Coordinates of C-alpha atoms and ligand atoms in Angstrom, one line a residue:
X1 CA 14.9 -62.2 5.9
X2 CA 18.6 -61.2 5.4
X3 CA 21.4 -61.9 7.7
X4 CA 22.9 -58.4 8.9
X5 CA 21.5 -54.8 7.8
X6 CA 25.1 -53.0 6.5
X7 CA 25.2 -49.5 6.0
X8 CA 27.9 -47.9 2.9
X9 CA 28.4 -44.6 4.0
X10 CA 30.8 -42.4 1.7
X11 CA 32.0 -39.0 3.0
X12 CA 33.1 -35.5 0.9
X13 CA 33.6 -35.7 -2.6
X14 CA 33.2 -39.2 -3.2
X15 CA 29.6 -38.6 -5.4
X16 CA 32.6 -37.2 -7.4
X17 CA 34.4 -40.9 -8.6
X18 CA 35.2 -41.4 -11.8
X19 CA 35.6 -37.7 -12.6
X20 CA 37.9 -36.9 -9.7
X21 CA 41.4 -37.3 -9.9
X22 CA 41.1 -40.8 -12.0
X23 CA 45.2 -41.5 -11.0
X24 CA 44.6 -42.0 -7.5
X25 CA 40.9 -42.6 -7.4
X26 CA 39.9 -44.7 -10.5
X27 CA 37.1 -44.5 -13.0
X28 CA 35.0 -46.2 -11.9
X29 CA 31.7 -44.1 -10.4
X30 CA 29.7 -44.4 -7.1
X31 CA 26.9 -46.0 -8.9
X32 CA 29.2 -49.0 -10.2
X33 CA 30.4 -49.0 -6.6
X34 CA 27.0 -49.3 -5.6
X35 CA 25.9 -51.8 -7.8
X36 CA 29.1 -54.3 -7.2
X37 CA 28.3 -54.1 -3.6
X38 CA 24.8 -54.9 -4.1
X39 CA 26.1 -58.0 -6.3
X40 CA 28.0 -59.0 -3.2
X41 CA 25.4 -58.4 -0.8
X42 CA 23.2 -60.4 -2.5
X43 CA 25.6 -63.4 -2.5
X44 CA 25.9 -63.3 1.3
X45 CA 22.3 -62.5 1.8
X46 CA 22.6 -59.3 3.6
X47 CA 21.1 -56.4 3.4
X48 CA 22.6 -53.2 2.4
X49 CA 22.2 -49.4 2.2
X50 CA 24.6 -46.6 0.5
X51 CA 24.5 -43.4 1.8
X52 CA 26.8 -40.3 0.6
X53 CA 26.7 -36.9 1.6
X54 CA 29.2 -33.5 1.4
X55 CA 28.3 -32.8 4.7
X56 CA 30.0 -33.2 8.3
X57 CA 26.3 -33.0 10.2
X58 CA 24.4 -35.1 7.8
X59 CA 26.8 -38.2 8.2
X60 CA 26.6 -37.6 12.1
X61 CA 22.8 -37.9 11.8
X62 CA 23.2 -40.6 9.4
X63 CA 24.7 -42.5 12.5
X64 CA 22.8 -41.7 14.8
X65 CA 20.1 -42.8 12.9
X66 CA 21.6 -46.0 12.6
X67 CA 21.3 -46.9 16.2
X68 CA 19.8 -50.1 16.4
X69 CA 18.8 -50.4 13.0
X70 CA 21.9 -51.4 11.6
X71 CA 24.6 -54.0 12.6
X72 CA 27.5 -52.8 10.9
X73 CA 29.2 -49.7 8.9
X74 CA 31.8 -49.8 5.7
X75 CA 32.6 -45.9 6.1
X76 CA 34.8 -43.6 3.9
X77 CA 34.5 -40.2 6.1
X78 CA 36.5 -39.0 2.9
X79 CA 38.7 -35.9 4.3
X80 CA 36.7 -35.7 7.6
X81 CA 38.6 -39.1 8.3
X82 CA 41.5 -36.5 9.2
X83 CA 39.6 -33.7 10.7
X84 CA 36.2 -34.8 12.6
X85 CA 35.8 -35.6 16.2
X86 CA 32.2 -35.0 15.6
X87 CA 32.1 -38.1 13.4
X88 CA 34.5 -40.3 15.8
X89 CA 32.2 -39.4 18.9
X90 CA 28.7 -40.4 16.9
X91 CA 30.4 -44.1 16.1
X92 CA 31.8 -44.2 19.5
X93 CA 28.4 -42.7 21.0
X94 CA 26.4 -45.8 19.3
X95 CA 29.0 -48.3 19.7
X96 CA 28.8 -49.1 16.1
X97 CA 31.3 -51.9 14.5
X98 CA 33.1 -50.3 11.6
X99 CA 35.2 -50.5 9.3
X100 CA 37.5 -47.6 8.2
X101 CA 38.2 -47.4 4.2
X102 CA 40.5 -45.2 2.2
X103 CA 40.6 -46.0 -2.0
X104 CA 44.1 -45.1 -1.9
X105 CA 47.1 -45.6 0.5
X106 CA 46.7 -42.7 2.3
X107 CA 50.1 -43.4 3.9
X108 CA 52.0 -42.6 1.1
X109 CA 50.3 -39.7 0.4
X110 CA 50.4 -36.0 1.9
X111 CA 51.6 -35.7 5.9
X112 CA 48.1 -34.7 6.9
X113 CA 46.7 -37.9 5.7
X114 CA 48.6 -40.4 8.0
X115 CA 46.4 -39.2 11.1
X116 CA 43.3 -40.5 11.3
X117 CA 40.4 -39.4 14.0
X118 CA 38.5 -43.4 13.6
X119 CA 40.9 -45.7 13.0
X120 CA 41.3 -46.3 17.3
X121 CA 37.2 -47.2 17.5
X122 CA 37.4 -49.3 14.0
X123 CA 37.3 -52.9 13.9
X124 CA 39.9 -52.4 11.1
X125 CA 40.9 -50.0 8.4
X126 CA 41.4 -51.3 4.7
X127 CA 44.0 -49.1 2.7
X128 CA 45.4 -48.7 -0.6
X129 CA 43.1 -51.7 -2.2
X130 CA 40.9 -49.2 -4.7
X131 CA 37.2 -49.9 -4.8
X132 CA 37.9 -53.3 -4.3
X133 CA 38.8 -52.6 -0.5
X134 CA 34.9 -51.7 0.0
X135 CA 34.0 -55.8 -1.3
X136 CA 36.5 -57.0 1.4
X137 CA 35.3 -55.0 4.1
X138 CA 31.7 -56.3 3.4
X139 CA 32.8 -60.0 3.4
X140 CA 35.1 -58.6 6.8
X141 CA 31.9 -57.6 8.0
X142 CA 29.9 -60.8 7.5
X143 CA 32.6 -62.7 8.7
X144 CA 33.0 -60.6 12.2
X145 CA 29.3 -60.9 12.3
X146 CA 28.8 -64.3 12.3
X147 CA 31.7 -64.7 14.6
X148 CA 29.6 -62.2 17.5
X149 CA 26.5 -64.2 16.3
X150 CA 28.5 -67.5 17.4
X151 CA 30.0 -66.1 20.8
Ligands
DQA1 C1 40.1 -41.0 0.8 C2 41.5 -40.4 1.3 C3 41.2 -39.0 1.9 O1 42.5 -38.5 2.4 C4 40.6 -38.1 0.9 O2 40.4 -36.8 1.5 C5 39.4 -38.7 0.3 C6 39.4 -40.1 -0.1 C7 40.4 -42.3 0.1 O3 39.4 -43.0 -0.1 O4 41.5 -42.6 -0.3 O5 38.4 -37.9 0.0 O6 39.3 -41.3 2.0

């Protein structure tokens, strides 16, 4: 059986990679995404889900849903990073580890993407590091893990 169940969870507009805005975002897709993290998953023998979704209530549910069925959560709320209390208060109401991830370094970017309604109830955020800031969350994630695990 694996290790730890991790749930991928990618907010507005990122079913949209590779086509949107290539400069800031890449070209790679969701699926290669998806399929790298699976790679890495593998390797650390954990078990892992993607979900994506346009939509502020669907994620909400989607964490709910997560209660006790998953350990941990890599999550890109997208734009609702800046704008959704409903999406803070479903991570906080679970009490769900996770980590916060933006592609790009939203800090050097537009004024109304410095604030951030998760990054006070994340473990950590990881920044600026493209797609490849979604493999070191999931090692992050192992790692803090199997620190709990050892407590
Ligand atoms: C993003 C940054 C957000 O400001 C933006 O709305 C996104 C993507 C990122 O991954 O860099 O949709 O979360």
């Amino acid at each position: 059986m694996a290790k730890y169940s991790i749930l991928v969870v990618n907010g507005p507009n990122l079913n949209m990679l590779g086509v949107r805005e290539p400069e800031i975002y890449g070209h790679e897709t969701l699926k290669d995404l998806e399929k790298m993290l699976q790679n890495v998953a593998d390797e650390l023998d954990v078990k892992i889900e993607f979900y994506q979704s346009n939509h502020e209530g669907d994620i909400v549910d989607t964490i709910q849903k997560s209660y006790k069925k998953v350990d941990f959560i890599l999550l890109n709320a997208g734009a609702y990073t800046h704008t959704s209390v409903a999406i803070r208060d479903a991570l906080a109401g679970i009490d769900m580890p996770f980590y916060e991830i933006h592609i790009s370094n939203v800090h050097k970017r537009e004024e109304f993407r410095h604030h951030s309604f998760l990054s006070d109830v994340a473990v950590g955020v990881i920044v600026g590091f493209g797609l490849d800031g979604y493999e070191f969350a999931l090692r992050g994630a192992v790692r803090y893990l199997d620190r709990k695990h050892q407590e």
